[in-house]
PDB file of C-alpha atoms in Angstrom:
ATOM      1  CA  UNK A1227      -2.937  13.993  -6.131  1.00 38.00           C
ATOM      2  CA  UNK A1228      -4.620  12.093  -8.899  1.00 37.00           C
ATOM      3  CA  UNK A1229      -7.599  13.509 -10.628  1.00 37.00           C
ATOM      4  CA  UNK A1230      -8.372  10.696 -13.108  1.00 41.00           C
ATOM      5  CA  UNK A1231      -7.853   7.003 -13.534  1.00 38.00           C
ATOM      6  CA  UNK A1232      -5.951   7.313 -16.790  1.00 38.00           C
ATOM      7  CA  UNK A1233      -3.518   9.898 -15.468  1.00 40.00           C
ATOM      8  CA  UNK A1234      -2.102   7.216 -13.170  1.00 38.00           C
ATOM      9  CA  UNK A1235      -1.622   9.742 -10.432  1.00 37.00           C
ATOM     10  CA  UNK A1236      -3.065   8.008  -7.385  1.00 35.00           C
ATOM     11  CA  UNK A1237      -4.196   9.545  -4.053  1.00 39.00           C
ATOM     12  CA  UNK A1238      -6.631   9.166  -1.235  1.00 37.00           C
ATOM     13  CA  UNK A1239      -8.614  11.990   0.421  1.00 38.00           C
ATOM     14  CA  UNK A1240      -8.047  15.707   0.492  1.00 38.00           C
ATOM     15  CA  UNK A1241      -6.542  16.942   3.758  1.00 41.00           C
ATOM     16  CA  UNK A1242      -6.654  20.317   5.409  1.00 37.00           C
ATOM     17  CA  UNK A1243      -4.102  21.612   2.940  1.00 36.00           C
ATOM     18  CA  UNK A1244      -6.057  20.220   0.022  1.00 39.00           C
ATOM     19  CA  UNK A1245      -4.239  16.895  -0.221  1.00 44.00           C
ATOM     20  CA  UNK A1246      -3.993  13.944   2.079  1.00 42.00           C
ATOM     21  CA  UNK A1247      -4.580  10.336   1.254  1.00 42.00           C
ATOM     22  CA  UNK A1248      -6.883   8.033   3.095  1.00 37.00           C
ATOM     23  CA  UNK A1249      -7.376   4.542   4.366  1.00 38.00           C
ATOM     24  CA  UNK A1250      -8.291   0.928   3.902  1.00 42.00           C
ATOM     25  CA  UNK A1251     -11.143  -1.623   3.953  1.00 39.00           C
ATOM     26  CA  UNK A1252     -14.492  -2.043   2.127  1.00 39.00           C
ATOM     27  CA  UNK A1253     -17.999  -3.586   1.986  1.00 38.00           C
ATOM     28  CA  UNK A1254     -18.373  -7.262   1.170  1.00 38.00           C
ATOM     29  CA  UNK A1255     -19.922  -7.953  -2.187  1.00 40.00           C
ATOM     30  CA  UNK A1256     -21.159 -11.073  -3.889  1.00 39.00           C
ATOM     31  CA  UNK A1257     -18.241 -13.065  -5.302  1.00 40.00           C
ATOM     32  CA  UNK A1258     -17.743 -12.761  -9.064  1.00 42.00           C
ATOM     33  CA  UNK A1259     -18.970 -15.371 -11.473  1.00 43.00           C
ATOM     34  CA  UNK A1260     -15.483 -16.726 -11.978  1.00 41.00           C
ATOM     35  CA  UNK A1261     -14.850 -17.360  -8.308  1.00 40.00           C
ATOM     36  CA  UNK A1262     -14.590 -21.073  -9.100  1.00 40.00           C
ATOM     37  CA  UNK A1263     -10.864 -20.622  -9.784  1.00 42.00           C
ATOM     38  CA  UNK A1264      -8.807 -22.330  -7.152  1.00 44.00           C
ATOM     39  CA  UNK A1265      -7.432 -20.023  -4.452  1.00 45.00           C
ATOM     40  CA  UNK A1266      -3.662 -20.019  -3.923  1.00 45.00           C
ATOM     41  CA  UNK A1267      -2.203 -22.076  -1.134  1.00 45.00           C
ATOM     42  CA  UNK A1268      -1.235 -19.959   1.863  1.00 43.00           C
ATOM     43  CA  UNK A1269       2.509 -19.605   2.168  1.00 46.00           C
ATOM     44  CA  UNK A1270       4.195 -20.084   5.516  1.00 45.00           C
ATOM     45  CA  UNK A1271       5.159 -16.850   7.237  1.00 46.00           C
ATOM     46  CA  UNK A1272       8.918 -16.477   7.568  1.00 50.00           C
ATOM     47  CA  UNK A1273      10.336 -16.312  11.062  1.00 65.00           C
ATOM     48  CA  UNK A1274      12.272 -13.211  10.031  1.00 78.00           C
ATOM     49  CA  UNK A1275      10.720 -11.055   7.314  1.00 89.00           C
ATOM     50  CA  UNK A1276      12.988 -10.785   4.278  1.00 87.00           C
ATOM     51  CA  UNK A1277      14.499  -7.374   3.628  1.00 86.00           C
ATOM     52  CA  UNK A1278      16.870  -6.017   1.035  1.00 82.00           C
ATOM     53  CA  UNK A1279      20.548  -5.626   1.781  1.00 66.00           C
ATOM     54  CA  UNK A1280      21.272  -1.985   2.662  1.00 68.00           C
ATOM     55  CA  UNK A1281      23.833  -0.096   0.610  1.00 68.00           C
ATOM     56  CA  UNK A1282      24.375   3.013   2.738  1.00 81.00           C
ATOM     57  CA  UNK A1283      20.873   4.260   1.951  1.00 94.00           C
ATOM     58  CA  UNK A1284      17.462   2.766   2.683  1.00 96.00           C
ATOM     59  CA  UNK A1285      16.981   0.124  -0.033  1.00 96.00           C
ATOM     60  CA  UNK A1286      14.057   0.608  -2.406  1.00 96.00           C
ATOM     61  CA  UNK A1287      11.959  -2.259  -3.788  1.00 97.00           C
ATOM     62  CA  UNK A1288       9.620  -1.754  -6.741  1.00 97.00           C
ATOM     63  CA  UNK A1289       8.832  -5.214  -8.107  1.00 97.00           C
ATOM     64  CA  UNK A1290       9.808  -8.847  -7.829  1.00 97.00           C
ATOM     65  CA  UNK A1291      11.605 -11.033 -10.381  1.00 95.00           C
ATOM     66  CA  UNK A1292      10.124 -11.167 -13.885  1.00 96.00           C
ATOM     67  CA  UNK A1293      10.131 -14.952 -13.819  1.00 93.00           C
ATOM     68  CA  UNK A1294       7.865 -17.659 -15.141  1.00 92.00           C
ATOM     69  CA  UNK A1295       6.426 -17.952 -11.664  1.00 92.00           C
ATOM     70  CA  UNK A1296       3.570 -15.534 -12.292  1.00 97.00           C
ATOM     71  CA  UNK A1297       3.207 -13.788  -8.953  1.00 98.00           C
ATOM     72  CA  UNK A1298       1.619 -10.429  -8.172  1.00 98.00           C
ATOM     73  CA  UNK A1299       1.296  -8.505  -4.915  1.00 98.00           C
ATOM     74  CA  UNK A1300      -1.758  -6.337  -4.284  1.00 98.00           C
ATOM     75  CA  UNK A1301      -0.972  -3.572  -1.798  1.00 98.00           C
ATOM     76  CA  UNK A1302      -3.460  -1.248  -0.145  1.00 98.00           C
ATOM     77  CA  UNK A1303      -2.617   2.086   1.432  1.00 98.00           C
ATOM     78  CA  UNK A1304      -4.560   2.756   4.631  1.00 97.00           C
ATOM     79  CA  UNK A1305      -4.100   6.491   4.646  1.00 93.00           C
ATOM     80  CA  UNK A1306      -5.132   9.011   7.234  1.00 92.00           C
ATOM     81  CA  UNK A1307      -3.183  12.152   7.944  1.00 90.00           C
ATOM     82  CA  UNK A1308      -2.455  13.424  11.429  1.00 89.00           C
ATOM     83  CA  UNK A1309      -4.957  16.273  11.119  1.00 90.00           C
ATOM     84  CA  UNK A1310      -7.990  14.386   9.795  1.00 92.00           C
ATOM     85  CA  UNK A1311      -9.470  13.368  13.128  1.00 92.00           C
ATOM     86  CA  UNK A1312     -12.186  16.009  12.937  1.00 94.00           C
ATOM     87  CA  UNK A1313     -13.301  14.712   9.565  1.00 95.00           C
ATOM     88  CA  UNK A1314     -13.505  11.168  10.921  1.00 95.00           C
ATOM     89  CA  UNK A1315     -15.481  12.431  13.920  1.00 95.00           C
ATOM     90  CA  UNK A1316     -17.875  14.144  11.520  1.00 95.00           C
ATOM     91  CA  UNK A1317     -18.561  10.818   9.800  1.00 94.00           C
ATOM     92  CA  UNK A1318     -16.027  10.529   6.976  1.00 94.00           C
ATOM     93  CA  UNK A1319     -14.893   6.916   6.546  1.00 95.00           C
ATOM     94  CA  UNK A1320     -11.168   6.397   6.155  1.00 96.00           C
ATOM     95  CA  UNK A1321     -11.597   2.629   6.521  1.00 97.00           C
ATOM     96  CA  UNK A1322     -13.259   0.131   4.193  1.00 97.00           C
ATOM     97  CA  UNK A1323     -14.263  -3.131   5.912  1.00 98.00           C
ATOM     98  CA  UNK A1324     -16.042  -4.410   2.825  1.00 98.00           C
ATOM     99  CA  UNK A1325     -12.822  -4.443   0.798  1.00 98.00           C
ATOM    100  CA  UNK A1326     -11.066  -6.469   3.491  1.00 98.00           C
ATOM    101  CA  UNK A1327     -14.033  -8.852   3.583  1.00 98.00           C
ATOM    102  CA  UNK A1328     -13.838  -9.296  -0.190  1.00 98.00           C
ATOM    103  CA  UNK A1329     -10.131 -10.124  -0.037  1.00 98.00           C
ATOM    104  CA  UNK A1330     -10.953 -12.754   2.564  1.00 98.00           C
ATOM    105  CA  UNK A1331     -13.834 -14.115   0.520  1.00 98.00           C
ATOM    106  CA  UNK A1332     -11.534 -14.584  -2.469  1.00 98.00           C
ATOM    107  CA  UNK A1333      -8.613 -15.726  -0.298  1.00 98.00           C
ATOM    108  CA  UNK A1334      -6.284 -13.064  -1.685  1.00 98.00           C
ATOM    109  CA  UNK A1335      -3.122 -12.383   0.350  1.00 98.00           C
ATOM    110  CA  UNK A1336      -2.317  -8.688   0.557  1.00 98.00           C
ATOM    111  CA  UNK A1337      -0.004  -6.164   2.188  1.00 98.00           C
ATOM    112  CA  UNK A1338      -1.600  -3.165   3.895  1.00 98.00           C
ATOM    113  CA  UNK A1339       0.563  -0.048   4.214  1.00 98.00           C
ATOM    114  CA  UNK A1340      -1.015   1.621   7.217  1.00 98.00           C
ATOM    115  CA  UNK A1341      -0.456   5.015   8.781  1.00 97.00           C
ATOM    116  CA  UNK A1342      -0.165   5.174  12.544  1.00 98.00           C
ATOM    117  CA  UNK A1343      -2.950   7.741  12.630  1.00 97.00           C
ATOM    118  CA  UNK A1344      -5.221   5.219  10.890  1.00 97.00           C
ATOM    119  CA  UNK A1345      -4.376   2.601  13.510  1.00 98.00           C
ATOM    120  CA  UNK A1346      -5.195   5.114  16.254  1.00 97.00           C
ATOM    121  CA  UNK A1347      -8.562   5.847  14.645  1.00 97.00           C
ATOM    122  CA  UNK A1348      -9.477   2.216  13.881  1.00 98.00           C
ATOM    123  CA  UNK A1349      -7.601   0.063  16.420  1.00 98.00           C
ATOM    124  CA  UNK A1350     -10.010  -2.877  16.228  1.00 98.00           C
ATOM    125  CA  UNK A1351      -9.783  -3.031  12.459  1.00 98.00           C
ATOM    126  CA  UNK A1352      -5.993  -2.654  12.576  1.00 98.00           C
ATOM    127  CA  UNK A1353      -5.740  -5.520  15.051  1.00 98.00           C
ATOM    128  CA  UNK A1354      -8.154  -7.660  13.042  1.00 98.00           C
ATOM    129  CA  UNK A1355      -6.136  -7.194   9.855  1.00 98.00           C
ATOM    130  CA  UNK A1356      -2.853  -7.734  11.672  1.00 98.00           C
ATOM    131  CA  UNK A1357      -3.992 -10.992  13.257  1.00 97.00           C
ATOM    132  CA  UNK A1358      -5.170 -12.510   9.977  1.00 98.00           C
ATOM    133  CA  UNK A1359      -2.380 -14.597   8.357  1.00 98.00           C
ATOM    134  CA  UNK A1360      -3.818 -13.685   4.966  1.00 98.00           C
ATOM    135  CA  UNK A1361      -2.477 -10.149   5.421  1.00 98.00           C
ATOM    136  CA  UNK A1362       0.633  -8.331   6.542  1.00 98.00           C
ATOM    137  CA  UNK A1363       0.789  -4.779   7.855  1.00 98.00           C
ATOM    138  CA  UNK A1364       3.595  -2.447   6.837  1.00 98.00           C
ATOM    139  CA  UNK A1365       4.433   1.168   7.669  1.00 98.00           C
ATOM    140  CA  UNK A1366       3.100   4.177   5.758  1.00 98.00           C
ATOM    141  CA  UNK A1367       4.390   6.721   8.340  1.00 98.00           C
ATOM    142  CA  UNK A1368       2.440   7.986  11.328  1.00 98.00           C
ATOM    143  CA  UNK A1369       1.336  11.336   9.971  1.00 96.00           C
ATOM    144  CA  UNK A1370       1.160  10.761   6.205  1.00 96.00           C
ATOM    145  CA  UNK A1371       3.230  13.906   5.827  1.00 97.00           C
ATOM    146  CA  UNK A1372       5.765  14.047   3.017  1.00 98.00           C
ATOM    147  CA  UNK A1373       9.435  13.107   3.410  1.00 98.00           C
ATOM    148  CA  UNK A1374      10.438  15.533   0.647  1.00 98.00           C
ATOM    149  CA  UNK A1375       9.405  19.036  -0.352  1.00 95.00           C
ATOM    150  CA  UNK A1376       6.779  19.652  -3.012  1.00 94.00           C
ATOM    151  CA  UNK A1377       4.978  16.325  -2.678  1.00 96.00           C
ATOM    152  CA  UNK A1378       1.419  16.908  -3.866  1.00 91.00           C
ATOM    153  CA  UNK A1379       0.789  19.639  -1.320  1.00 93.00           C
ATOM    154  CA  UNK A1380       1.354  17.398   1.680  1.00 94.00           C
ATOM    155  CA  UNK A1381       2.873  18.979   4.797  1.00 95.00           C
ATOM    156  CA  UNK A1382       6.528  18.031   5.217  1.00 97.00           C
ATOM    157  CA  UNK A1383       8.157  16.070   8.028  1.00 97.00           C
ATOM    158  CA  UNK A1384      11.341  17.842   9.211  1.00 97.00           C
ATOM    159  CA  UNK A1385      14.459  15.813   8.560  1.00 97.00           C
ATOM    160  CA  UNK A1386      15.186  15.412  12.270  1.00 97.00           C
ATOM    161  CA  UNK A1387      11.670  13.950  12.798  1.00 98.00           C
ATOM    162  CA  UNK A1388      11.567  11.469   9.915  1.00 98.00           C
ATOM    163  CA  UNK A1389      12.797   8.431  11.793  1.00 98.00           C
ATOM    164  CA  UNK A1390      10.640   9.312  14.807  1.00 98.00           C
ATOM    165  CA  UNK A1391       7.560   9.502  12.564  1.00 98.00           C
ATOM    166  CA  UNK A1392       8.211   5.986  11.261  1.00 98.00           C
ATOM    167  CA  UNK A1393       8.842   4.647  14.771  1.00 98.00           C
ATOM    168  CA  UNK A1394       5.707   6.357  16.073  1.00 98.00           C
ATOM    169  CA  UNK A1395       3.676   4.435  13.507  1.00 98.00           C
ATOM    170  CA  UNK A1396       5.097   1.125  14.756  1.00 98.00           C
ATOM    171  CA  UNK A1397       4.226   2.204  18.313  1.00 98.00           C
ATOM    172  CA  UNK A1398       0.638   2.917  17.193  1.00 98.00           C
ATOM    173  CA  UNK A1399       0.432  -0.551  15.626  1.00 98.00           C
ATOM    174  CA  UNK A1400       1.592  -2.177  18.864  1.00 98.00           C
ATOM    175  CA  UNK A1401      -0.891  -0.115  20.878  1.00 98.00           C
ATOM    176  CA  UNK A1402      -3.693  -1.335  18.603  1.00 98.00           C
ATOM    177  CA  UNK A1403      -2.624  -4.950  19.157  1.00 98.00           C
ATOM    178  CA  UNK A1404      -0.777  -5.490  15.883  1.00 97.00           C
ATOM    179  CA  UNK A1405       2.109  -7.861  16.425  1.00 93.00           C
ATOM    180  CA  UNK A1406       4.954  -8.355  13.993  1.00 94.00           C
ATOM    181  CA  UNK A1407       4.342  -5.430  11.659  1.00 98.00           C
ATOM    182  CA  UNK A1408       6.683  -5.831   8.712  1.00 98.00           C
ATOM    183  CA  UNK A1409       9.927  -3.847   8.354  1.00 97.00           C
ATOM    184  CA  UNK A1410       8.660  -2.261   5.138  1.00 98.00           C
ATOM    185  CA  UNK A1411       7.940   1.426   4.608  1.00 98.00           C
ATOM    186  CA  UNK A1412       6.039   3.245   1.881  1.00 98.00           C
ATOM    187  CA  UNK A1413       6.784   6.937   1.537  1.00 98.00           C
ATOM    188  CA  UNK A1414       3.663   9.125   1.643  1.00 97.00           C
ATOM    189  CA  UNK A1415       3.006  10.253  -1.890  1.00 94.00           C
ATOM    190  CA  UNK A1416       5.722   7.875  -3.045  1.00 96.00           C
ATOM    191  CA  UNK A1417       8.093  10.855  -2.753  1.00 97.00           C
ATOM    192  CA  UNK A1418      11.652  10.316  -1.591  1.00 98.00           C
ATOM    193  CA  UNK A1419      15.153  11.654  -2.203  1.00 97.00           C
ATOM    194  CA  UNK A1420      18.737  10.982  -1.147  1.00 96.00           C
ATOM    195  CA  UNK A1421      18.229  12.825   2.123  1.00 97.00           C
ATOM    196  CA  UNK A1422      15.190  10.835   3.207  1.00 97.00           C
ATOM    197  CA  UNK A1423      16.771   7.524   2.171  1.00 97.00           C
ATOM    198  CA  UNK A1424      19.886   8.367   4.145  1.00 96.00           C
ATOM    199  CA  UNK A1425      17.933   9.566   7.188  1.00 97.00           C
ATOM    200  CA  UNK A1426      15.806   6.423   7.376  1.00 97.00           C
ATOM    201  CA  UNK A1427      18.681   3.991   6.884  1.00 96.00           C
ATOM    202  CA  UNK A1428      19.056   3.633  10.666  1.00 94.00           C
ATOM    203  CA  UNK A1429      15.408   2.562  10.954  1.00 95.00           C
ATOM    204  CA  UNK A1430      16.212  -0.750   9.263  1.00 94.00           C
ATOM    205  CA  UNK A1431      13.299  -0.675   6.845  1.00 97.00           C
ATOM    206  CA  UNK A1432      13.029  -1.511   3.157  1.00 97.00           C
ATOM    207  CA  UNK A1433      11.167   1.147   1.179  1.00 98.00           C
ATOM    208  CA  UNK A1434       8.457  -0.423  -0.976  1.00 98.00           C
ATOM    209  CA  UNK A1435       7.188   1.363  -4.056  1.00 98.00           C
ATOM    210  CA  UNK A1436       5.261  -0.211  -6.968  1.00 98.00           C
ATOM    211  CA  UNK A1437       5.292  -0.736 -10.713  1.00 98.00           C
ATOM    212  CA  UNK A1438       1.530  -0.752 -11.361  1.00 98.00           C
ATOM    213  CA  UNK A1439      -0.690   2.210 -10.447  1.00 97.00           C
ATOM    214  CA  UNK A1440      -4.345   1.241 -10.154  1.00 98.00           C
ATOM    215  CA  UNK A1441      -5.712   4.767 -10.544  1.00 96.00           C
ATOM    216  CA  UNK A1442      -8.323   4.036  -7.886  1.00 97.00           C
ATOM    217  CA  UNK A1443      -8.024   7.215  -5.824  1.00 94.00           C
ATOM    218  CA  UNK A1444     -11.229   9.216  -6.265  1.00 93.00           C
ATOM    219  CA  UNK A1445     -12.210   6.962  -9.163  1.00 97.00           C
ATOM    220  CA  UNK A1446     -15.856   6.022  -9.553  1.00 96.00           C
ATOM    221  CA  UNK A1447     -15.509   3.776 -12.613  1.00 98.00           C
ATOM    222  CA  UNK A1448     -14.582   0.329 -11.282  1.00 98.00           C
ATOM    223  CA  UNK A1449     -14.204  -1.083 -14.794  1.00 98.00           C
ATOM    224  CA  UNK A1450     -11.617   1.564 -15.692  1.00 98.00           C
ATOM    225  CA  UNK A1451      -9.633   0.799 -12.524  1.00 98.00           C
ATOM    226  CA  UNK A1452      -9.732  -2.919 -13.323  1.00 98.00           C
ATOM    227  CA  UNK A1453      -8.582  -2.348 -16.911  1.00 98.00           C
ATOM    228  CA  UNK A1454      -5.678  -0.210 -15.779  1.00 98.00           C
ATOM    229  CA  UNK A1455      -4.473  -2.898 -13.379  1.00 98.00           C
ATOM    230  CA  UNK A1456      -4.968  -5.757 -15.818  1.00 98.00           C
ATOM    231  CA  UNK A1457      -3.153  -3.862 -18.568  1.00 98.00           C
ATOM    232  CA  UNK A1458      -0.153  -3.185 -16.331  1.00 98.00           C
ATOM    233  CA  UNK A1459       0.437  -6.378 -14.374  1.00 98.00           C
ATOM    234  CA  UNK A1460       3.480  -8.510 -15.186  1.00 98.00           C
ATOM    235  CA  UNK A1461       5.101 -11.314 -13.236  1.00 98.00           C
ATOM    236  CA  UNK A1462       6.502  -9.866 -10.024  1.00 98.00           C
ATOM    237  CA  UNK A1463       4.351  -6.736 -10.121  1.00 98.00           C
ATOM    238  CA  UNK A1464       3.472  -4.677  -7.051  1.00 98.00           C
ATOM    239  CA  UNK A1465       0.083  -2.978  -7.502  1.00 98.00           C
ATOM    240  CA  UNK A1466      -0.753   0.083  -5.418  1.00 98.00           C
ATOM    241  CA  UNK A1467      -4.399   0.486  -4.441  1.00 98.00           C
ATOM    242  CA  UNK A1468      -6.337   2.031  -1.576  1.00 97.00           C
ATOM    243  CA  UNK A1469      -8.892   0.859   0.919  1.00 93.00           C
ATOM    244  CA  UNK A1470     -10.760   3.991   1.913  1.00 91.00           C
ATOM    245  CA  UNK A1471     -14.471   4.343   1.448  1.00 92.00           C
ATOM    246  CA  UNK A1472     -14.396   8.106   1.058  1.00 93.00           C
ATOM    247  CA  UNK A1473     -11.392   8.392  -1.238  1.00 92.00           C
ATOM    248  CA  UNK A1474     -11.390   5.151  -3.239  1.00 96.00           C
ATOM    249  CA  UNK A1475     -15.037   4.117  -3.550  1.00 96.00           C
ATOM    250  CA  UNK A1476     -14.602   1.912  -6.633  1.00 98.00           C
ATOM    251  CA  UNK A1477     -11.704  -0.269  -5.462  1.00 98.00           C
ATOM    252  CA  UNK A1478     -13.691  -3.118  -3.951  1.00 98.00           C
ATOM    253  CA  UNK A1479     -15.864  -3.419  -7.042  1.00 98.00           C
ATOM    254  CA  UNK A1480     -12.770  -3.379  -9.247  1.00 98.00           C
ATOM    255  CA  UNK A1481     -11.327  -6.298  -7.279  1.00 98.00           C
ATOM    256  CA  UNK A1482     -14.260  -8.460  -8.324  1.00 98.00           C
ATOM    257  CA  UNK A1483     -12.954  -8.208 -11.903  1.00 98.00           C
ATOM    258  CA  UNK A1484      -9.214  -8.058 -11.193  1.00 98.00           C
ATOM    259  CA  UNK A1485      -8.926 -11.138  -8.969  1.00 98.00           C
ATOM    260  CA  UNK A1486     -10.704 -13.741 -11.116  1.00 98.00           C
ATOM    261  CA  UNK A1487      -9.181 -12.413 -14.342  1.00 98.00           C
ATOM    262  CA  UNK A1488      -5.592 -12.551 -13.040  1.00 98.00           C
ATOM    263  CA  UNK A1489      -6.184 -16.058 -11.703  1.00 98.00           C
ATOM    264  CA  UNK A1490      -7.602 -17.014 -15.084  1.00 98.00           C
ATOM    265  CA  UNK A1491      -4.335 -15.760 -16.618  1.00 98.00           C
ATOM    266  CA  UNK A1492      -2.353 -17.975 -14.274  1.00 98.00           C
ATOM    267  CA  UNK A1493      -1.222 -15.406 -11.710  1.00 98.00           C
ATOM    268  CA  UNK A1494      -0.775 -16.242  -8.034  1.00 98.00           C
ATOM    269  CA  UNK A1495      -1.387 -13.569  -5.414  1.00 98.00           C
ATOM    270  CA  UNK A1496       1.337 -13.120  -2.801  1.00 98.00           C
ATOM    271  CA  UNK A1497       2.315 -10.648  -0.106  1.00 98.00           C
ATOM    272  CA  UNK A1498       5.169  -8.212  -0.588  1.00 98.00           C
ATOM    273  CA  UNK A1499       7.357 -10.245   1.772  1.00 98.00           C
ATOM    274  CA  UNK A1500       7.291 -13.172  -0.669  1.00 97.00           C
ATOM    275  CA  UNK A1501       8.355 -10.973  -3.571  1.00 97.00           C
ATOM    276  CA  UNK A1502      11.193  -9.459  -1.545  1.00 97.00           C
ATOM    277  CA  UNK A1503      12.298 -12.923  -0.486  1.00 95.00           C
ATOM    278  CA  UNK A1504      12.327 -14.012  -4.125  1.00 94.00           C
ATOM    279  CA  UNK A1505      14.405 -10.963  -5.035  1.00 90.00           C
ATOM    280  CA  UNK A1506      17.294 -12.410  -3.031  1.00 81.00           C
ATOM    281  CA  UNK A1507      18.579  -9.095  -1.690  1.00 59.00           C
ATOM    282  CA  UNK A1508      18.577  -7.340  -5.057  1.00 56.00           C
ATOM    283  CA  UNK A1509      17.022  -3.914  -5.434  1.00 50.00           C
ATOM    284  CA  UNK A1510      16.878  -1.061  -7.868  1.00 51.00           C
ATOM    285  CA  UNK A1511      19.052   2.002  -7.615  1.00 41.00           C
ATOM    286  CA  UNK A1512      17.709   3.978  -4.681  1.00 41.00           C
ATOM    287  CA  UNK A1513      17.207   7.226  -6.564  1.00 46.00           C
ATOM    288  CA  UNK A1514      18.336   8.561  -9.934  1.00 39.00           C
ATOM    289  CA  UNK A1515      21.353  10.849  -9.591  1.00 32.00           C
ATOM    290  CA  UNK A1516      19.607  13.475 -11.703  1.00 29.00           C
ATOM    291  CA  UNK A1517      16.463  13.454  -9.579  1.00 34.00           C
ATOM    292  CA  UNK A1518      15.747  14.999  -6.213  1.00 39.00           C
ATOM    293  CA  UNK A1519      12.619  13.008  -5.548  1.00 43.00           C
ATOM    294  CA  UNK A1520      10.744  10.011  -6.833  1.00 45.00           C
ATOM    295  CA  UNK A1521       6.996   9.879  -7.276  1.00 43.00           C
ATOM    296  CA  UNK A1522       6.064   7.058  -9.659  1.00 46.00           C
ATOM    297  CA  UNK A1523       3.726   8.098 -12.439  1.00 44.00           C
ATOM    298  CA  UNK A1524       3.109  11.371 -10.695  1.00 43.00           C
ATOM    299  CA  UNK A1525       1.037   9.610  -8.127  1.00 50.00           C
ATOM    300  CA  UNK A1526       0.499  10.363  -4.491  1.00 54.00           C
ATOM    301  CA  UNK A1527      -0.482   7.717  -1.941  1.00 67.00           C
TER     302      UNK A1527
END
């Protein structure tokens, strides 16, 4: 899990075992002074979401083309582990409606990587996000358990249950009223290996990682989060953030700086599907041959 913004190790919410990331959404704030910048035109949703061509293993996408078309995708992990229901019942907030409201206020397209357990806990919010063309919902597993060993203390999904865990999340989305969830999957903790990529290949998903870590998990300094994002973004970047009141309290405030500044620099906000479509079926090597797992910048999500 991440313990500081500058360490770029990102997480959301301690679980029963001392680590488990949390969810998405946040309170609506006054728009920033620079909100006069023109919002990007909404792009038409493709009839079939673009995916990467499989190569025997689940393909892995980290960023779009580094082209002159300055695009950036903000992604938000809506994390809730399978065993955090009691904490939600006791009043802990794994959602963040204000953050979602701020994205709408600024007309920022975004991709929300949602766990099935989150959708079970907040079905109205899941449906509301899923029905808004500004957003797309993708899969972050049902349980938010790890798909490798030694992933930030997360419990581990057995190999023979990995595909079922992903499919259970899609079932939870449908139950909540989310239609057309995207065929994209983000590994809990960002941890994967050859085994998990091979096991999930039959699920037909593209694994989506990131190249910019916001450092927002447990951060309280919104300015530091904003600086970290602004320092890291390049054309085609995928930024990982969180939308959980309890575990990422500074994210919504950081957006008030990030959004107008990136627009001022000429960036256009897009959803992950647009970046994957622009990639034209190309993807990075699924996993280094010398590595057993992959957790970008030591960060758990």
